[in-house]
Coordinates of C-alpha atoms and ligand atoms in Angstrom, one line a residue:
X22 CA -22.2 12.6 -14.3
X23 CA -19.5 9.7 -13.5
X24 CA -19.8 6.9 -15.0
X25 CA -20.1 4.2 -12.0
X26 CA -22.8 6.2 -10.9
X27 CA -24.8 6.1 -13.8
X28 CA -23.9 2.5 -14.3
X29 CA -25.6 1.6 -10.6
X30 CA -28.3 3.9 -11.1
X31 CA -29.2 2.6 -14.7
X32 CA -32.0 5.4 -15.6
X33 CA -33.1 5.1 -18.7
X34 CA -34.5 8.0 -20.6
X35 CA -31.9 10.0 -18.3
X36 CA -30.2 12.8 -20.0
X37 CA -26.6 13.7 -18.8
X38 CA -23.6 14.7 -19.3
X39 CA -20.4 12.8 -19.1
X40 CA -16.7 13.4 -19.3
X41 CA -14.0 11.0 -20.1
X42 CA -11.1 9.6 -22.8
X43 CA -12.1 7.1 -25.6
X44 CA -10.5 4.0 -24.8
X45 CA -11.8 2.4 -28.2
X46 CA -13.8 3.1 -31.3
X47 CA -15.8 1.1 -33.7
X48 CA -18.3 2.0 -36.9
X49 CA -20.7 0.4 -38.6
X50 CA -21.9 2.1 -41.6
X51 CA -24.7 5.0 -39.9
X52 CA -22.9 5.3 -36.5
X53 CA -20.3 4.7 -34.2
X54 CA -20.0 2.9 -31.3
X55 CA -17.4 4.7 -28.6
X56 CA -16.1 3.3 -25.3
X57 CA -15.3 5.8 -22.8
X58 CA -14.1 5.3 -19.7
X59 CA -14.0 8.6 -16.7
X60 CA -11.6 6.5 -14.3
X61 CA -14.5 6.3 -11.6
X62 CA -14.6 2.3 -11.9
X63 CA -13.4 -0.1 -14.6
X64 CA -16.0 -0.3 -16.4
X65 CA -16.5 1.9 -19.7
X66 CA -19.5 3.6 -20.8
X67 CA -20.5 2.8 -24.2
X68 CA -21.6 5.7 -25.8
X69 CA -23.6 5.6 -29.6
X70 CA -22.7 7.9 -32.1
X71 CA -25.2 8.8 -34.7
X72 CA -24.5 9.7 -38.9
X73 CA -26.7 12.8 -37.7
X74 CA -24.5 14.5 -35.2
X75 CA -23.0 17.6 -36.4
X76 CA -19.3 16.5 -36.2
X77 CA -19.6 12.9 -37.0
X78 CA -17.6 12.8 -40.3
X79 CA -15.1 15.6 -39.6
X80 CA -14.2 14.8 -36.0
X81 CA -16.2 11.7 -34.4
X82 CA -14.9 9.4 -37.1
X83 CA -11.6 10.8 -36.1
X84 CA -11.7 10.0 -32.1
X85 CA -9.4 7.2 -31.3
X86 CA -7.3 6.0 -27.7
X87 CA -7.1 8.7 -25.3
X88 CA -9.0 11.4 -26.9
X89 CA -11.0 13.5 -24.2
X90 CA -14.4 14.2 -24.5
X91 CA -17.7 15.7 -23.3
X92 CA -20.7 14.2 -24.1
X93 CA -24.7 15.2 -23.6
X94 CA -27.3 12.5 -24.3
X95 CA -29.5 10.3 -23.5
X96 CA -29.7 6.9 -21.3
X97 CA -31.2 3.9 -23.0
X98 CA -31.7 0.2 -22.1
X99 CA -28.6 -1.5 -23.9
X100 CA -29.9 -4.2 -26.6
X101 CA -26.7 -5.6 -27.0
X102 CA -24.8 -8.1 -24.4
X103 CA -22.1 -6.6 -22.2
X104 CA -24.0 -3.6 -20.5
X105 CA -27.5 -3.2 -19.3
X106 CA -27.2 0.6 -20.3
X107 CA -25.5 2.6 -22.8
X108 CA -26.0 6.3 -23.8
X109 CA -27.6 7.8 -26.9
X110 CA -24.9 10.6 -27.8
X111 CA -26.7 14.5 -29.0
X112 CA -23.5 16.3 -28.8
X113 CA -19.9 15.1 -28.4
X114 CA -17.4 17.6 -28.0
X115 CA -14.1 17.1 -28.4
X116 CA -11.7 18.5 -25.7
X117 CA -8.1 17.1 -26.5
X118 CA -6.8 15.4 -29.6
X119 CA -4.5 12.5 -28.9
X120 CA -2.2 11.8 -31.7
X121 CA -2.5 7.9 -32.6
X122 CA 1.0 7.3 -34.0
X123 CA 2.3 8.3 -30.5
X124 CA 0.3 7.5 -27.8
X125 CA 1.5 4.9 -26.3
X126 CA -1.5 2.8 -24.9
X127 CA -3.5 1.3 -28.0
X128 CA -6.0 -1.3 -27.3
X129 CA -3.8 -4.0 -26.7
X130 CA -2.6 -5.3 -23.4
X131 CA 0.9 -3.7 -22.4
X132 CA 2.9 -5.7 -20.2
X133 CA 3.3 -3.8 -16.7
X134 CA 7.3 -2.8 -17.3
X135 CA 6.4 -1.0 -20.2
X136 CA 3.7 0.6 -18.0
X137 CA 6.2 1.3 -15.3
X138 CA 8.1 3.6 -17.7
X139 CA 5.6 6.2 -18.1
X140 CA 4.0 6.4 -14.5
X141 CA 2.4 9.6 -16.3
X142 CA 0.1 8.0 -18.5
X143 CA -0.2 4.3 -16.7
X144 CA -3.4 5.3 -14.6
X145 CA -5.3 5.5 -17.9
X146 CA -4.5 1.5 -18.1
X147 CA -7.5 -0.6 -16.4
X148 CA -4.8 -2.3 -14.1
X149 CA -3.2 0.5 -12.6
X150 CA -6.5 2.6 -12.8
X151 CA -8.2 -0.8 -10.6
X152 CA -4.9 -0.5 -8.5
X153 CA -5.4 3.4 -8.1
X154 CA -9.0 2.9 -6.3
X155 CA -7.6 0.5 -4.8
X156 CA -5.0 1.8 -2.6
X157 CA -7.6 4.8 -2.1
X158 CA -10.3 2.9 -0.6
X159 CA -7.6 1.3 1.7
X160 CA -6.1 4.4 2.7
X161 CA -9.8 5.7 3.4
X162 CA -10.4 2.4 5.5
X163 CA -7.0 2.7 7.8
X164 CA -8.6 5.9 9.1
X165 CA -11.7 4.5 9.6
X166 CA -10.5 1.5 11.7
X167 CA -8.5 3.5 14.3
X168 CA -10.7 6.9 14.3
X169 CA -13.9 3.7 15.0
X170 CA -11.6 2.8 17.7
X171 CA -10.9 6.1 19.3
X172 CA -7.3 6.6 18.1
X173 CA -6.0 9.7 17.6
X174 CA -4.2 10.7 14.5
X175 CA -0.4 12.2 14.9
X176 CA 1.2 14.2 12.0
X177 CA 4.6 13.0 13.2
X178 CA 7.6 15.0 11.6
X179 CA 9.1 13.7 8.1
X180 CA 12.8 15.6 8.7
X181 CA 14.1 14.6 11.9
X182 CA 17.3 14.1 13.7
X183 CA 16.5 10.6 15.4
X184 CA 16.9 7.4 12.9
X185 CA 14.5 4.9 14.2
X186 CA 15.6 1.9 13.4
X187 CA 19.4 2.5 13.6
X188 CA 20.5 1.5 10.5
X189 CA 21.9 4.3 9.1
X190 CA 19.4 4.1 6.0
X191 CA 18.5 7.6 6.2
X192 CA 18.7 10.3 3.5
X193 CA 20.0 13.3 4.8
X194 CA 18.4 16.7 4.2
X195 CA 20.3 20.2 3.7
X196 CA 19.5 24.0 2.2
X197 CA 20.7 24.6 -0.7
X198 CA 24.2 25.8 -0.7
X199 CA 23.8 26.0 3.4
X200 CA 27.4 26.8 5.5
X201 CA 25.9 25.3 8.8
X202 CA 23.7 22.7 9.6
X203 CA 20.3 24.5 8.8
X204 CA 18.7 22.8 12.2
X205 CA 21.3 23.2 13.8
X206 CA 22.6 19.5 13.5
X207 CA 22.5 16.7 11.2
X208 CA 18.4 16.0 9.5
X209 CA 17.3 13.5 7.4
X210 CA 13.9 12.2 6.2
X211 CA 12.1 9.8 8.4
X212 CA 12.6 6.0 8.6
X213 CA 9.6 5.4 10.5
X214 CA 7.4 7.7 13.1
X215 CA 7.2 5.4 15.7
X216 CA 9.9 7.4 18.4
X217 CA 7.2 10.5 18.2
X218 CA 4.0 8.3 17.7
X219 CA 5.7 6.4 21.5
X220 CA 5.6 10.3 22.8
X221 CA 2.0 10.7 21.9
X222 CA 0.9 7.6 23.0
X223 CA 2.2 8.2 26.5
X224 CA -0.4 11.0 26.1
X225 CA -3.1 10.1 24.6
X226 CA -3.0 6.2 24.9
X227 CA -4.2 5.2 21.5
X228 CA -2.4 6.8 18.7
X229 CA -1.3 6.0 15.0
X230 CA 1.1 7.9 12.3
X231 CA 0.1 6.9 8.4
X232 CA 2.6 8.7 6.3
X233 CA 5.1 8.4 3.9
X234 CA 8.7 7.3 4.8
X235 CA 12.4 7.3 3.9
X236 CA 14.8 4.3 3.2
X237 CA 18.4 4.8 1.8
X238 CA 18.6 0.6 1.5
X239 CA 20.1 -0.1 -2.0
X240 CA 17.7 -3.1 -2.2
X241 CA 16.2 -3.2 -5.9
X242 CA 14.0 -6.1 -5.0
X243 CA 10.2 -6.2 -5.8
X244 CA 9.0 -5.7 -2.2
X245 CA 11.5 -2.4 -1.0
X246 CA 10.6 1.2 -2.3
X247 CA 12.8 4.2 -1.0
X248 CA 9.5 6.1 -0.3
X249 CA 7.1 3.9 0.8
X250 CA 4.2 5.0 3.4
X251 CA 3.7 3.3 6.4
X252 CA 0.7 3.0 8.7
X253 CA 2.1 2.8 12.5
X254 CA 0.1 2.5 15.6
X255 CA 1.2 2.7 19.7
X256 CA -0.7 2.2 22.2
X257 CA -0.2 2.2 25.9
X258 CA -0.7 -0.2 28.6
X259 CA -0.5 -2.8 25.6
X260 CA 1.8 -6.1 25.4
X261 CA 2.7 -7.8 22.8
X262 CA 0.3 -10.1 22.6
X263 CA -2.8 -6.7 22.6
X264 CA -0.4 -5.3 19.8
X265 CA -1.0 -8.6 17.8
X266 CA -4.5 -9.0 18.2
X267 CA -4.3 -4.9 17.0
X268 CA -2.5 -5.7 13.6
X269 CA -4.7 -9.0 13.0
X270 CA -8.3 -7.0 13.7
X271 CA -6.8 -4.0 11.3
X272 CA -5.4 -6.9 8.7
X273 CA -8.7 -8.5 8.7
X274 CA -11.4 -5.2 8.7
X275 CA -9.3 -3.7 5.7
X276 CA -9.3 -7.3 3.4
X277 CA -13.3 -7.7 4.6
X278 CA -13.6 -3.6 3.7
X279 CA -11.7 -3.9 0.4
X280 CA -13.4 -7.1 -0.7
X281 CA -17.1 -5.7 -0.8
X282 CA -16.4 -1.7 -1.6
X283 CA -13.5 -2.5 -4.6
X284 CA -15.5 -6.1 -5.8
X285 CA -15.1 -4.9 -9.6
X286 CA -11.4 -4.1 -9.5
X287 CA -10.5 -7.4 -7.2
X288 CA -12.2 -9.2 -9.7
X289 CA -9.8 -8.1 -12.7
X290 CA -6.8 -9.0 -10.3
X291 CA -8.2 -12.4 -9.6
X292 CA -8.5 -12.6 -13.3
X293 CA -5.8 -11.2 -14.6
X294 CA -3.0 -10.7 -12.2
X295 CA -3.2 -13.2 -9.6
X296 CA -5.4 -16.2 -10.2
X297 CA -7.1 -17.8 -7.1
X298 CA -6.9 -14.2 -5.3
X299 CA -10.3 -13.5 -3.7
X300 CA -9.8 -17.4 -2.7
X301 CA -6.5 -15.9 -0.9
X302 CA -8.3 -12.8 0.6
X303 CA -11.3 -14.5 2.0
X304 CA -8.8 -17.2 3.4
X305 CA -7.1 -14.8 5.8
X306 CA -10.0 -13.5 6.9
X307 CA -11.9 -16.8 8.0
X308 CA -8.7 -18.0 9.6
X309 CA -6.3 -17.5 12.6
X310 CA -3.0 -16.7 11.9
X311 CA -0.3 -19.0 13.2
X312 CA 1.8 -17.7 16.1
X313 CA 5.5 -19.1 16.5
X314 CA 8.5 -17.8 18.2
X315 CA 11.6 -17.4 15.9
X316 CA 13.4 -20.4 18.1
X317 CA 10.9 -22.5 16.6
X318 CA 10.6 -21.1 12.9
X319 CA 14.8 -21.6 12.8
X320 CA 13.8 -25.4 14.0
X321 CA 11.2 -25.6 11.0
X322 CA 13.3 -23.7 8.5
X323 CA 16.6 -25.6 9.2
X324 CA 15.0 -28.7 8.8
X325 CA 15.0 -27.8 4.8
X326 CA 18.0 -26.2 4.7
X327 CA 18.6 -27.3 1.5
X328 CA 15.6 -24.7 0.1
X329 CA 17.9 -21.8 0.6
X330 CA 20.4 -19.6 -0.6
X331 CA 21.0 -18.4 2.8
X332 CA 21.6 -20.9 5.4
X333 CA 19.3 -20.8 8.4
X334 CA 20.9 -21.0 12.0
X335 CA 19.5 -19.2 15.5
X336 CA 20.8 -15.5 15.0
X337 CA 20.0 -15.0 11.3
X338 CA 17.6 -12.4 10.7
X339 CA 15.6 -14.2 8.5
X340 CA 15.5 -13.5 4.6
X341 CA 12.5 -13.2 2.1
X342 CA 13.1 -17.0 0.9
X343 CA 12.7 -18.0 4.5
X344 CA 9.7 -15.8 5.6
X345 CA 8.0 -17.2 2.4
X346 CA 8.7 -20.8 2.8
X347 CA 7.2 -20.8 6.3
X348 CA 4.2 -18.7 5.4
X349 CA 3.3 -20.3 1.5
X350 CA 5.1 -23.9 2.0
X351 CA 5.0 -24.9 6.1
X352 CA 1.6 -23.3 7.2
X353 CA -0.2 -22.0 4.1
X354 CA -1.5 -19.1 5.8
X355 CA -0.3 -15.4 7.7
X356 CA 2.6 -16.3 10.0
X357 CA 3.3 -14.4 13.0
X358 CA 7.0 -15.0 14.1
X359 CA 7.6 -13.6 17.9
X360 CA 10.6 -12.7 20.0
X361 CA 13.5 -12.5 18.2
X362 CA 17.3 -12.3 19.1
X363 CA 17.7 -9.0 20.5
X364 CA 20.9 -8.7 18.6
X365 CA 19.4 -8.2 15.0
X366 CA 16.2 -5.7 16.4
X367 CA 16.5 -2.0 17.3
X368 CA 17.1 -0.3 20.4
X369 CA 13.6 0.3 21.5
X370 CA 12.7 -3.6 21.2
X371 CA 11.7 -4.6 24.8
X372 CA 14.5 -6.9 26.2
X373 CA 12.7 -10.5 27.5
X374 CA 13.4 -12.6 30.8
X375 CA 15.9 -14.8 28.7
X376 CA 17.8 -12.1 28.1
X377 CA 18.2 -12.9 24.4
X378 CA 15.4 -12.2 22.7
X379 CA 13.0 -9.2 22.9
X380 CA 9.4 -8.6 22.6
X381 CA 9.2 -8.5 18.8
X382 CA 7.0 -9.7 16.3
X383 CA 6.5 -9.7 12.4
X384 CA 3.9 -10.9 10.3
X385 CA 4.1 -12.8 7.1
X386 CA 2.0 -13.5 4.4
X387 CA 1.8 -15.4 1.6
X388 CA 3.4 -14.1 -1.8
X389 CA 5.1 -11.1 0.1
X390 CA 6.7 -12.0 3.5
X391 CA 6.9 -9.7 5.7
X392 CA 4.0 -6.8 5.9
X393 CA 4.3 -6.1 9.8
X394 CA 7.0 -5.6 12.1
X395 CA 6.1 -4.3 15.3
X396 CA 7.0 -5.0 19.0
X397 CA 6.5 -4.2 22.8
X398 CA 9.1 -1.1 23.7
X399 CA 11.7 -1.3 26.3
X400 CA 9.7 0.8 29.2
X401 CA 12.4 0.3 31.8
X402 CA 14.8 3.2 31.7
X403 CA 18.2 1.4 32.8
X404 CA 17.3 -1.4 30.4
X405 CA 16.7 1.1 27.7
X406 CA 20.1 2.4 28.0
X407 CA 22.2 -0.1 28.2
X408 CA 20.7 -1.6 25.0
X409 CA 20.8 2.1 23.1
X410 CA 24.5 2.1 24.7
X411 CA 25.4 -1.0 23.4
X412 CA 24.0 -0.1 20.2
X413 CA 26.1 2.2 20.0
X414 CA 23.5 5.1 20.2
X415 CA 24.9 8.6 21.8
X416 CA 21.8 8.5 24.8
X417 CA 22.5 12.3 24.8
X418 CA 20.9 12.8 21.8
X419 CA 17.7 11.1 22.8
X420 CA 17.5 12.9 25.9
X421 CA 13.4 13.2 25.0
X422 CA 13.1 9.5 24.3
X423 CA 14.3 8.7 28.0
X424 CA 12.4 11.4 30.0
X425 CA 9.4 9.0 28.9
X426 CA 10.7 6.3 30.9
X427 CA 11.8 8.8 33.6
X428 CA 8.1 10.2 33.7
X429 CA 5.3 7.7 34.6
X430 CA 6.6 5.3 32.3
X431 CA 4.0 2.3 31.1
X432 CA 4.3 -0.2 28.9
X433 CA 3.3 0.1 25.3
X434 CA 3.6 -1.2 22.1
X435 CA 3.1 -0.5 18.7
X436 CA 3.7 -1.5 14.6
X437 CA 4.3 -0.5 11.3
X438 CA 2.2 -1.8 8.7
X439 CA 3.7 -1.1 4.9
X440 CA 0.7 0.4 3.1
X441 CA 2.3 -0.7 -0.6
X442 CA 2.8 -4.2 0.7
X443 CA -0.9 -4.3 1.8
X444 CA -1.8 -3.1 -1.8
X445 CA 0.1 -5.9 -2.7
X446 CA -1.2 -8.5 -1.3
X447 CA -5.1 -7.4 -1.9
X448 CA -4.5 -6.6 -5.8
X449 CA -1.9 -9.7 -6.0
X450 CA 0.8 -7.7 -7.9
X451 CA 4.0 -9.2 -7.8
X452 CA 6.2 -6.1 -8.5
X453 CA 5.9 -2.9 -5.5
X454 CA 6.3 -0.6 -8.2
X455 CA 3.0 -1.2 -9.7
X456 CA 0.9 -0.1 -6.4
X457 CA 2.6 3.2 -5.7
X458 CA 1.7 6.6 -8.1
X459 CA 5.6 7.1 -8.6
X460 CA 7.7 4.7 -7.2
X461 CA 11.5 5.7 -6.3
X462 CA 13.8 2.9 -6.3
X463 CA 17.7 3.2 -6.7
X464 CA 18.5 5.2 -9.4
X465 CA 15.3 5.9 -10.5
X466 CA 12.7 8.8 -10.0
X467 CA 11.9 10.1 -13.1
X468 CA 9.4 12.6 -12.1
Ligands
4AD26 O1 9.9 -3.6 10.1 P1 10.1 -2.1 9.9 O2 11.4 -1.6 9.5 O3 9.6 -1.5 11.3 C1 9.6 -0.2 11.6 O4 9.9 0.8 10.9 C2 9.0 0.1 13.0 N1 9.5 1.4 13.5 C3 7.5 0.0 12.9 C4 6.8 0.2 14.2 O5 7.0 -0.6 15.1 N2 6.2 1.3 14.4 O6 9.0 -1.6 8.8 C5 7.7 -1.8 9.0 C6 7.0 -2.3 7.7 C7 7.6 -3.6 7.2 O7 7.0 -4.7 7.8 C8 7.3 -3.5 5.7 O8 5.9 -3.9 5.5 C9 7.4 -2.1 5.4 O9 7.3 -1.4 6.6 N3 8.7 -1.7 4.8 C10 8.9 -1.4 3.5 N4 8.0 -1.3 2.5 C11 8.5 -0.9 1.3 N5 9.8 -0.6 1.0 C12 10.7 -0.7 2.0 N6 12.0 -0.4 1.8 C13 10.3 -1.1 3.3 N7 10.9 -1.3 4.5 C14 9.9 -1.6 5.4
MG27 MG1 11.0 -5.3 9.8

């Protein structure tokens, strides 16, 4: 039986059998007490090993930090403080020895970089383990919100030949020792699945792509991974101002979802990790987020100049230092910045009346910056390719792209929503590498 279940059921006089690794162990002089913990919540199970058992001096007395074991008994109201339950061991079985001159996690806390080299043992840690369920619950509650809504999920394609965002940050993909392109052209790994998620949604109308992507950026900061997953919804017949409300209802049902389903492990964050966190979650959730346009953000930022390292003038895309200032300093809260110059968005960004700025917008929070980026699409087929042309793009090769604007065209928008910056944010860990199993980053991806 797992142990959070037995923990919320709290039978005493139960008998069952559990399964887990020893994170600590400590005798008096007639019997043992164990902590094991199964990885089903953060709690451990304390477990009571008796003199009488039949392997008590040669092998309980032995068990230490990540020993695995199987252990039959009996439930029984917990006299001490701590736990309202604790199990009455009859056999204890050990399954796999861990040596305790080597293993690496003893009972102390490690700090997280010396977690982050071994991301084969670090889920056995109560952080990472807390972040593990987590980023599962989330995952579990992104489906939820768009399959309640009537989206449809689309598997969209992880090699392909188009590179979304047009920044030449894609890594390329071969055969082994191939004399040809083996598709016939040039392939890489996805940047983003918005181009075949904007095909789908001129389908089906509601759509949304959650899967992992591909970044060749050489940025070894604490918010960029070069595999990161990326939740991405289109819709059609949608503006900008529908695909806000979109990423603010989805923001808002996965913190409220989080909060009540992972209370236990936000609790250790808000202890540990990030102090004042559940203060931050609830927060976002009780309050509207601010709407500016990036004309008027420039105005507020350049007013402090003096903050930065990069100076702030109309035209900048703006950096991490400036995204933070406006959402943690200026307004305290999530930040939605809107139409930005066309000249630093993509191709696809829908062009505005001023002809300067398109129908973009990005969400910021605090401690992270930017989680969203997202925008209205450039419906109008002669507008579309004279921005792709002046981009730079060869229009021939997105031949598909255009037929939807040459075939019932509508207008539609959509965003992508970077799943490990949402883990982030909800378990308040400052470094990216800590919410993803096996991060890559630049010149590392050790297994
Ligand atoms: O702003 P981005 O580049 O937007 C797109 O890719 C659009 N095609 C999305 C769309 O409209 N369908 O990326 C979207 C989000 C960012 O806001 C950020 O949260 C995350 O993806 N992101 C990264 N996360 C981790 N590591 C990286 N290197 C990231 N780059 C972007
Ligand atoms: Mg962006």
């Amino acid at each position: 039986m797992r142990i959070q279940k037995i923990l919320k059921q709290q039978e005493v006089e139960r008998e069952v059998k559990v399964q887990g690794w020893i994170r600590t162990r400590r005798d008096t002089g007639t019997f043992s007490f164990l902590e094991v913990n199964d990885g089903s919540c953060l709690a451990n199970l304390q477990v009571i090993a008796d003199q009488n058992l039949a392997n008590y001096d040669l092998e309980v007395r032995k068990l230490g930090a990540g020993c695995s074991v199987e252990i039959r008994g009996k439930l029984q109201e917990s006299p001490a403080k701590g736990q309202e339950v604790e199990l009455a061991s009859e056999e204890i079985t050990v399954l796999g020895w861990a040596d305790p001159e080597t293993y690496p996690l003893q009972k102390k806390r490690h700090s997280l970089e010396f977690l982050r080299s071994m991301s084969h043992l670090r889920p056995r840690t109560n952080a990472l383990g807390a972040v593990t369920r987590v980023r599962s619950h989330l995952s579990f509650a992104v489906h939820r919100f768009f399959q309640e809504r009537g989206f449809a999920q689309i598997h969209t394609p992880i090699i392909t030949t188009s590179d979304c965002e047009g920044a030449g940050e894609m890594f390329q993909v071969s055969a082994t020792g191939e004399k040809s392109p083996f598709f016939g052209r040039p392939a890489g790994l996805t940047v983003s699945g918005q181009l075949q998620a904007e095909v789908y949604a001129q389908a089906l109308g509601q759509v949304y792509t959650f899967g992992p992507t591909f970044r060749a950026e050489n940025s070894n900061t604490s918010r960029h991974l070069a595999e990161f997953w990326m939740i991405e919804p289109e819709v059609a017949f949608c503006d900008l101002a529908c695909n806000m409300e979109l990423a603010t209802d989805m923001l808002k049902f996965l913190l409220r979802d989080v909060l009540t389903a992972c209370a236990d492990d936000l609790a250790l964050f808000d202890k540990f990790i990030e102090k004042g966190l559940l203060k931050k979650l609830h927060a976002v959730i009780d309050n509207d987020f601010v709407h500016i346009p990036y004309t008027r953000a420039v105005e507020e930022l350049s007013a402090v100049s003096g903050e930065f390292e990069y100076p702030v003038k109309w035209g900048i895309d703006l950096q991490s230092e400036h995204e933070r200032y406006l959402t943690e300093v200026i307004y305290k809260c999530p930040v939605i910045v809107t139409d930005y110059p066309a000249s630093i968005k993509p191709f696809y960004m829908r062009l505005s009346e001023d002809e300067k700025t398109v129908a973009a917008m990005d969400i910021l929070v605090p401690g992270i910056g930017e989680i969203v980026g997202g925008s209205q699409r450039e419906e109008r087929y002669d507008v579309l390719v004279q921005r792709m042309t002046e981009a730079g793009i060869d229009t021939s090769e997105y031949d598909w792209y255009l037929d939807l604007r040459r075939y019932g065209s509508v207008p539609h928008s959509g965003f992508g929503l970077g799943f490990e910056r949402l883990v982030q944010f909800v378990t308040g860990m400052a470094n990216i590498r800590e919410v993803i199993p096996f991060p890559r980053t630049p010149g590392y991806a050790p297994c």
